[in-house]
Amino acid sequence: MSPNGVEELAAVGTTSAEAFARAQAVIPGGVNSPVRAFGSVGGTPPFIASARGAYVTDVDGNEYVDLVGSWGPALLGHAHPEVVAAVQEAAGRGLSFGAPTVAEVELVNEIRHRLPAAEKVRLVSTGTEATMTALRLARAFTGRDLVVKFAGCYHGHVDALLASAGSGIATLGLPDSAGVSGAVAAETIVLPYNDVDAVEQAFATHGDRIAAVITEAAPANMGVVPPLPGFNVALRRLTIEHGALLIQDEVLTGFRVGYSGWWGLEGLREGWAADLFTFGKVIGGGLPVAAVGGRRDVMNQLAPVGPVYQAGTLSGNPVATAAGLATLRLADASVYAHVDAVSAQLRTEISSALAGEDLPHAVQWAGNLFSTFFGAAGASGARDYATVLATESWRYAPFHRSLLESGVYAPPSPFEAWFVSAAHDEDAVDRIVSALPAAARAAAAAPAPGV
């Protein structure tokens, strides 16, 4: 096959439409992660053949400026030569050993250097594994069973965390997915995000049973809804007061929004840290690596030191750790400065295009992550999941479709963050900016559902 895989795929008649039809026959929904099916935006998902720098190319030969970035890992851009070289070198020594390697220690030490509160770190393969392990640790360490989470925050497909609430007060969760038992979901208290009073009420009612509060450090799975000033530090205060642990999920934000993740933007400045952190995405550089880290006494509950069992054949895989280590070592201050600047420019341009169509909106951000909310509810600022659900999210599908037709690959859901990279140069940004007026017109012209 040719280097980018496009010509020969096209030669045998493979298009995205054909590939999707074949996939649907053998893979549930035709995809291996639901958002890829384009259910929120409609149309056929492009099947990607190759990616380099700020661009992805599909099997039809279409090139797009990429604003998905593999949902976060591509901080440096796709196929960075030094990361690829590190992977090739590691692969040449063997793909998997099922035994300790020096690279694992180096990657953990890089994480600890950037975020010293992660006194000990255990590598796993996915963010879901990391959060699952963090919950198990918290329950074992505290001897309690309940966990507090926030509506709209996503922490992987852990059974206990696939729960939602139907009111603005502390309620025991109900399953949000088939196959999750009511008994498991009932151990989760789901609260409205950014609501300190609701957290205080939960502790007043259930305080001696709450093992942990888990939160996205800066939520980016209901669109980007940053924590209000003082919210995270209030969680830290309340968990300490009641003997519970605070788990900050930085799978998305960790080492993506800054050198030390969201903690470096907030906790470091304010002088506090969570008990446990979860990481993913960037620490694997595009390959499957995630981690849980935190206080030494809590982490030492993990086997083989302590009684909490966790294991994984591919944890700390040598090829994946090589990609993550190379990515983190290359992600210096200049990388974060560039990504922040591109993000700020695009936020301004998106808002300007939508304002030009007199479309109420808000472009919200947390560090260099951002997303757009449409309608009056969005324009007033989305601060929790209920507000997000009240926005005119139906405008996003035509907005997305117009961008795609102009060669810009935005996230295929209104409730996902947008990602830029160090490879997004002036040409890539210009292509995005040029596509925005038509996309804004499409969003403004979209009829409300049922109209």
Coordinates of C-alpha atoms in Angstrom, one line a residue:
M1 CA 0.0 0.0 0.0
S2 CA 1.2 3.5 -0.7
P3 CA 2.5 5.6 2.2
N4 CA -0.8 7.3 2.9
G5 CA -2.9 4.3 2.0
V6 CA -5.3 6.3 -0.2
E7 CA -4.5 5.4 -3.8
E8 CA -4.6 1.7 -3.5
L9 CA -7.8 1.7 -1.4
A10 CA -9.4 3.9 -4.0
A11 CA -8.1 1.6 -6.7
V12 CA -10.0 -1.4 -5.3
G13 CA -13.2 0.6 -5.0
T14 CA -13.1 1.4 -1.3
T15 CA -14.9 4.7 -0.4
S16 CA -16.0 5.8 3.0
A17 CA -19.6 4.9 2.1
E18 CA -18.6 1.4 1.0
A19 CA -16.3 1.0 4.0
F20 CA -19.1 2.1 6.4
A21 CA -21.6 -0.3 4.8
R22 CA -19.1 -3.2 5.2
A23 CA -18.3 -2.2 8.8
Q24 CA -22.0 -2.0 9.8
A25 CA -22.3 -5.7 8.7
V26 CA -19.7 -6.9 11.1
I27 CA -19.2 -4.1 13.8
P28 CA -22.1 -2.8 16.0
G29 CA -23.1 0.4 14.4
G30 CA -20.1 0.1 12.1
V31 CA -17.7 1.8 14.6
N32 CA -15.7 0.8 17.7
S33 CA -16.6 4.0 19.6
P34 CA -20.1 5.4 19.3
V35 CA -19.4 9.1 18.4
R36 CA -17.5 8.0 15.3
A37 CA -20.8 6.9 13.7
F38 CA -21.8 10.6 13.1
G39 CA -25.1 9.9 14.7
S40 CA -25.2 13.5 16.1
V41 CA -24.4 15.2 12.8
G42 CA -25.7 12.9 10.1
G43 CA -24.0 11.7 7.0
T44 CA -21.3 9.1 6.4
P45 CA -18.3 9.3 8.6
P46 CA -15.0 9.7 6.7
F47 CA -12.9 6.6 7.0
I48 CA -9.4 7.9 7.7
A49 CA -6.5 6.4 5.7
S50 CA -3.7 8.6 7.0
A51 CA -2.8 11.7 9.1
R52 CA 0.1 14.0 9.2
G53 CA 0.6 17.3 11.0
A54 CA -2.6 19.2 11.2
Y55 CA -4.3 17.1 8.5
V56 CA -6.2 13.8 8.0
T57 CA -6.9 12.2 4.7
D58 CA -9.8 9.8 4.1
V59 CA -10.0 6.8 1.8
D60 CA -11.7 8.9 -0.8
G61 CA -8.6 11.1 -1.0
N62 CA -10.2 14.1 0.7
E63 CA -7.9 16.1 3.0
Y64 CA -9.2 17.9 6.1
V65 CA -7.8 20.2 8.7
D66 CA -8.2 18.1 11.8
L67 CA -9.9 19.6 14.9
V68 CA -10.4 16.2 16.6
G69 CA -6.7 15.2 17.1
S70 CA -7.7 11.7 18.1
W71 CA -9.7 13.3 20.9
G72 CA -6.7 14.8 22.5
P73 CA -3.4 12.8 22.1
A74 CA -2.2 14.6 19.0
L75 CA -0.8 17.5 20.9
L76 CA 2.2 17.8 18.6
G77 CA 0.2 17.0 15.5
H78 CA -0.1 13.7 13.7
A79 CA 2.8 11.4 13.0
H80 CA 5.4 13.7 14.5
P81 CA 8.8 12.5 13.1
E82 CA 10.5 12.1 16.5
V83 CA 7.5 10.3 18.0
V84 CA 7.3 8.0 15.0
A85 CA 11.0 7.3 15.3
A86 CA 10.7 6.5 19.0
V87 CA 7.9 4.1 18.3
Q88 CA 9.8 2.4 15.4
E89 CA 12.9 2.0 17.6
A90 CA 10.8 0.5 20.4
A91 CA 8.9 -1.8 18.1
G92 CA 12.2 -3.1 16.7
R93 CA 13.1 -4.3 20.2
G94 CA 9.8 -6.2 20.6
L95 CA 6.1 -5.4 20.8
S96 CA 5.2 -6.6 24.3
F97 CA 7.1 -8.4 27.1
G98 CA 4.7 -8.8 30.0
A99 CA 7.6 -7.8 32.2
P100 CA 8.9 -4.5 33.6
T101 CA 10.8 -2.1 31.4
V102 CA 12.9 1.0 32.1
A103 CA 10.7 3.0 29.8
E104 CA 7.8 2.6 32.2
V105 CA 9.8 4.1 35.0
E106 CA 10.9 7.0 32.7
L107 CA 7.3 7.8 31.7
V108 CA 6.1 7.7 35.3
N109 CA 8.9 10.0 36.3
E110 CA 8.0 12.4 33.6
I111 CA 4.4 12.5 34.8
R112 CA 5.6 13.0 38.4
H113 CA 8.0 15.8 37.4
R114 CA 5.1 17.7 35.8
L115 CA 2.6 16.9 38.6
P116 CA 4.5 16.3 41.8
A117 CA 1.2 15.4 43.7
A118 CA 1.3 12.2 41.8
E119 CA 3.7 10.7 44.2
K120 CA 3.2 7.2 42.9
V121 CA 1.7 6.2 39.5
R122 CA 0.3 3.0 38.0
L123 CA 0.2 2.7 34.2
V124 CA -2.8 1.1 32.6
S125 CA -4.1 1.0 29.0
T126 CA -7.3 3.2 29.0
G127 CA -8.9 6.1 30.8
T128 CA -11.7 3.8 31.9
E129 CA -9.2 1.4 33.6
A130 CA -7.7 4.4 35.3
T131 CA -11.0 5.7 36.8
M132 CA -12.1 2.2 37.7
T133 CA -8.9 1.7 39.6
A134 CA -9.2 5.1 41.3
L135 CA -12.7 4.2 42.6
R136 CA -11.5 0.8 43.9
L137 CA -8.6 2.5 45.7
A138 CA -10.9 5.1 47.2
R139 CA -13.4 2.5 48.5
A140 CA -10.6 0.4 49.9
F141 CA -8.7 3.2 51.5
T142 CA -11.8 4.8 53.2
G143 CA -13.8 1.6 53.8
R144 CA -16.9 3.4 52.4
D145 CA -19.1 2.6 49.4
L146 CA -20.7 5.8 47.9
V147 CA -19.1 7.9 45.2
V148 CA -20.2 11.5 44.2
K149 CA -20.0 12.4 40.5
F150 CA -21.5 15.3 38.5
A151 CA -24.1 15.2 35.7
G152 CA -22.4 15.7 32.3
C153 CA -19.0 14.5 33.5
Y154 CA -17.8 11.4 31.7
H155 CA -15.2 9.1 33.3
G156 CA -15.2 6.2 30.9
H157 CA -17.7 3.4 30.8
V158 CA -17.2 2.2 34.3
D159 CA -20.6 0.7 35.5
A160 CA -20.8 2.8 38.7
L161 CA -20.1 6.0 36.7
L162 CA -22.7 5.5 34.0
A163 CA -25.4 7.0 36.1
S164 CA -27.4 10.3 35.9
A165 CA -29.8 12.2 38.1
G166 CA -33.1 13.8 37.3
S167 CA -33.1 16.7 39.8
G168 CA -30.9 19.4 41.1
I169 CA -30.6 17.8 44.6
A170 CA -28.6 14.9 45.9
T171 CA -30.1 11.7 44.5
L172 CA -28.9 8.2 44.3
G173 CA -28.1 7.5 40.6
L174 CA -30.1 5.5 38.2
P175 CA -28.5 3.4 35.4
D176 CA -27.7 5.4 32.2
S177 CA -26.9 2.3 30.2
A178 CA -28.5 -1.1 29.6
G179 CA -26.5 -3.7 31.4
V180 CA -25.7 -1.6 34.4
S181 CA -27.6 -2.9 37.5
G182 CA -29.6 -0.6 39.7
A183 CA -27.6 -1.8 42.7
V184 CA -24.3 -0.6 41.1
A185 CA -25.7 2.7 40.0
A186 CA -27.3 3.3 43.4
E187 CA -23.8 3.6 44.9
T188 CA -23.3 6.8 42.8
I189 CA -24.7 10.1 43.9
V190 CA -25.1 12.4 40.9
L191 CA -25.1 16.1 41.4
P192 CA -25.3 19.2 39.2
Y193 CA -21.9 20.5 38.2
N194 CA -20.6 23.8 39.7
D195 CA -23.1 23.5 42.6
V196 CA -21.2 23.7 45.9
D197 CA -24.5 23.7 47.9
A198 CA -25.5 20.4 46.4
V199 CA -22.2 18.9 47.4
E200 CA -22.6 20.2 50.9
Q201 CA -26.1 18.7 51.1
A202 CA -24.8 15.3 49.8
F203 CA -22.1 15.2 52.6
A204 CA -24.7 16.3 55.2
T205 CA -26.9 13.4 54.2
H206 CA -24.4 10.7 53.3
G207 CA -21.1 12.0 54.6
D208 CA -20.0 8.9 56.5
R209 CA -20.6 6.7 53.5
I210 CA -18.9 8.8 50.8
A211 CA -15.6 7.3 49.7
A212 CA -14.8 9.9 47.0
V213 CA -15.8 12.8 44.9
I214 CA -14.8 12.3 41.3
T215 CA -14.8 15.2 38.8
E216 CA -13.3 16.1 35.5
A217 CA -10.7 18.7 36.4
A218 CA -12.3 20.9 33.7
P219 CA -15.3 19.1 32.1
A220 CA -15.0 18.6 28.3
N221 CA -17.5 15.8 27.6
M222 CA -20.7 17.9 27.7
G223 CA -19.0 20.5 25.6
V224 CA -16.4 22.5 27.5
V225 CA -17.9 23.7 30.8
P226 CA -15.1 25.1 33.0
P227 CA -15.3 25.0 36.8
L228 CA -16.5 28.2 38.3
P229 CA -13.8 30.0 40.4
G230 CA -13.6 28.3 43.8
F231 CA -15.6 25.1 42.8
N232 CA -12.7 22.7 42.7
V233 CA -11.1 24.1 45.9
A234 CA -14.5 23.7 47.6
L235 CA -14.5 20.1 46.6
R236 CA -11.0 19.8 48.2
R237 CA -12.2 21.4 51.4
L238 CA -15.3 19.3 51.7
T239 CA -13.6 16.0 51.0
I240 CA -11.0 16.7 53.6
E241 CA -13.6 17.8 56.2
H242 CA -15.5 14.5 55.7
G243 CA -12.7 12.1 55.3
A244 CA -13.4 11.3 51.6
L245 CA -10.9 11.4 48.8
L246 CA -11.0 13.8 45.8
I247 CA -10.3 12.2 42.4
Q248 CA -9.6 14.6 39.6
D249 CA -10.0 13.1 36.1
E250 CA -7.4 14.6 33.9
V251 CA -7.7 12.0 31.1
L252 CA -8.5 14.9 28.7
T253 CA -6.9 17.9 30.3
G254 CA -3.7 16.2 31.7
F255 CA -0.7 17.7 29.9
R256 CA -3.0 18.9 27.1
V257 CA -4.1 22.3 28.6
G258 CA -0.7 23.0 30.0
Y259 CA 2.7 21.5 31.1
S260 CA 1.1 20.3 34.4
G261 CA -2.4 19.8 33.1
W262 CA -5.4 21.6 34.7
W263 CA -3.8 21.2 38.1
G264 CA -1.0 23.4 36.8
L265 CA -3.5 26.1 35.9
E266 CA -5.5 26.0 39.1
G267 CA -4.3 23.7 41.9
L268 CA -0.6 24.8 41.7
R269 CA -1.6 28.4 41.8
E270 CA -4.0 27.9 44.7
G271 CA -1.9 25.5 46.7
W272 CA -3.9 22.3 46.7
A273 CA -4.0 19.0 45.0
A274 CA -6.4 16.0 44.7
D275 CA -5.7 12.7 46.4
L276 CA -5.9 10.8 43.1
F277 CA -5.5 11.8 39.5
T278 CA -6.3 9.9 36.3
F279 CA -4.4 10.5 33.0
G280 CA -4.7 9.4 29.4
K281 CA -4.6 10.7 25.9
V282 CA -1.4 12.8 25.7
I283 CA 0.6 10.4 28.0
G284 CA 0.3 7.8 25.2
G285 CA 1.1 10.1 22.3
G286 CA -1.7 8.4 20.3
L287 CA -1.1 4.8 21.6
P288 CA -3.1 3.2 24.5
V289 CA -1.6 4.4 27.7
A290 CA -3.4 5.8 30.8
A291 CA -2.5 6.1 34.4
V292 CA -3.8 6.6 37.9
G293 CA -1.5 8.5 40.4
G294 CA -1.6 10.3 43.6
R295 CA -0.8 10.1 47.3
R296 CA 1.8 7.6 48.2
D297 CA -0.3 6.1 51.1
V298 CA -3.3 5.6 48.8
M299 CA -1.4 4.3 45.9
N300 CA 0.4 1.8 48.1
Q301 CA -3.0 0.0 48.6
L302 CA -2.4 -1.5 45.1
A303 CA -1.1 -5.0 44.8
P304 CA 1.5 -6.3 45.1
V305 CA 2.1 -3.9 48.0
G306 CA -1.5 -3.7 49.3
P307 CA -4.8 -5.5 49.1
V308 CA -6.4 -3.8 46.1
Y309 CA -6.0 -6.0 43.0
Q310 CA -5.3 -4.4 39.6
A311 CA -3.4 -6.0 36.7
G312 CA -3.1 -5.8 32.9
T313 CA -1.1 -7.7 30.4
L314 CA -0.5 -4.7 28.2
S315 CA -0.1 -2.1 31.0
G316 CA 3.1 -0.2 30.3
N317 CA 3.4 -1.6 26.8
P318 CA 7.0 -0.7 25.6
V319 CA 5.8 0.7 22.3
A320 CA 3.1 2.8 23.8
T321 CA 5.3 4.1 26.6
A322 CA 7.9 5.1 24.0
A323 CA 5.2 7.2 22.1
G324 CA 4.1 8.8 25.3
L325 CA 7.5 9.6 26.6
A326 CA 8.6 11.1 23.3
T327 CA 5.4 13.3 23.2
L328 CA 5.8 14.6 26.8
R329 CA 9.5 15.4 26.3
L330 CA 8.8 17.3 23.1
A331 CA 5.8 19.2 24.7
D332 CA 7.7 22.2 26.0
A333 CA 6.6 25.7 26.8
S334 CA 6.7 26.8 23.1
V335 CA 4.3 24.0 22.2
Y336 CA 1.7 25.1 24.8
A337 CA 2.1 28.7 23.9
H338 CA 1.4 28.0 20.2
V339 CA -1.6 25.7 20.9
D340 CA -3.0 28.3 23.3
A341 CA -2.6 31.1 20.7
V342 CA -4.2 29.0 17.9
S343 CA -7.1 28.1 20.2
A344 CA -7.7 31.7 21.2
Q345 CA -7.6 32.8 17.5
L346 CA -10.1 30.2 16.5
R347 CA -12.5 31.0 19.4
T348 CA -12.5 34.6 18.3
E349 CA -13.1 33.7 14.6
I350 CA -15.9 31.3 15.4
S351 CA -17.6 33.9 17.6
S352 CA -17.2 36.6 15.0
A353 CA -18.7 34.4 12.2
L354 CA -21.7 33.5 14.4
A355 CA -22.2 37.1 15.5
G356 CA -22.2 38.1 11.8
E357 CA -25.4 35.9 11.5
D358 CA -26.9 37.4 14.6
L359 CA -26.9 33.9 16.1
P360 CA -26.8 33.9 19.9
H361 CA -24.0 31.7 21.1
A362 CA -21.1 31.3 23.4
V363 CA -17.6 29.8 22.7
Q364 CA -16.5 28.4 26.0
W365 CA -13.0 27.2 26.8
A366 CA -10.8 25.6 29.5
G367 CA -7.2 26.2 28.7
N368 CA -6.9 25.4 24.9
L369 CA -10.0 23.2 24.8
F370 CA -13.1 24.9 23.5
S371 CA -16.6 24.3 22.2
T372 CA -19.6 26.3 21.0
F373 CA -23.1 26.5 22.4
F374 CA -25.9 27.9 20.3
G375 CA -29.1 29.8 21.3
A376 CA -30.0 32.0 24.2
A377 CA -29.3 29.4 26.8
G378 CA -25.8 28.9 25.4
A379 CA -25.2 32.6 25.1
S380 CA -25.8 33.1 28.8
G381 CA -23.1 30.6 29.5
A382 CA -23.4 26.9 30.1
R383 CA -22.4 26.1 33.7
D384 CA -24.0 22.7 34.2
Y385 CA -25.4 19.8 32.2
A386 CA -29.0 21.1 32.5
T387 CA -28.0 24.3 30.8
V388 CA -26.1 22.4 28.1
L389 CA -29.2 20.4 27.3
A390 CA -31.3 23.6 27.0
T391 CA -29.0 24.9 24.2
E392 CA -29.9 24.7 20.5
S393 CA -27.6 21.8 19.9
W394 CA -29.6 20.9 16.7
R395 CA -27.8 23.8 15.0
Y396 CA -24.5 21.9 15.3
A397 CA -25.3 19.3 12.6
P398 CA -25.5 21.8 9.7
F399 CA -22.6 23.7 11.1
H400 CA -20.5 20.6 11.2
R401 CA -21.6 19.4 7.7
S402 CA -20.7 22.8 6.2
L403 CA -17.2 22.7 7.8
L404 CA -16.6 19.1 6.5
E405 CA -17.6 20.1 3.0
S406 CA -15.0 22.9 3.2
G407 CA -12.3 20.5 4.3
V408 CA -12.4 21.0 8.1
Y409 CA -12.9 18.0 10.3
A410 CA -14.6 19.2 13.5
P411 CA -15.8 16.9 16.3
P412 CA -18.9 15.0 15.1
S413 CA -20.9 15.9 18.2
P414 CA -22.0 19.2 19.8
F415 CA -20.9 17.9 23.2
E416 CA -17.3 17.3 22.5
A417 CA -14.2 19.5 22.9
W418 CA -12.3 20.9 19.9
F419 CA -8.6 20.2 19.8
V420 CA -5.8 22.0 18.0
S421 CA -2.1 21.1 17.9
A422 CA 1.4 22.5 17.6
A423 CA 1.2 21.6 13.9
H424 CA -1.8 23.9 13.2
D425 CA 0.1 26.6 11.3
E426 CA -1.1 29.7 9.5
D427 CA -2.2 27.8 6.4
A428 CA -4.3 25.4 8.5
V429 CA -5.9 28.2 10.5
D430 CA -6.6 30.1 7.3
R431 CA -8.5 27.2 5.9
I432 CA -10.6 26.9 9.1
V433 CA -11.3 30.7 9.1
S434 CA -12.3 30.6 5.5
A435 CA -14.8 27.8 6.2
L436 CA -16.5 29.6 9.1
P437 CA -18.8 32.1 7.4
A438 CA -20.7 29.4 5.4
A439 CA -20.9 27.2 8.5
A440 CA -22.3 30.0 10.5
R441 CA -24.9 30.7 7.8
A442 CA -25.9 27.0 7.9
A443 CA -26.3 27.0 11.6
A444 CA -28.3 30.2 11.6
A445 CA -30.6 28.9 8.9
A446 CA -31.3 25.5 10.6
P447 CA -35.0 25.0 11.5
A448 CA -35.8 23.9 15.0
P449 CA -36.8 20.2 15.3
G450 CA -40.3 19.6 14.3
V451 CA -40.6 22.9 12.3

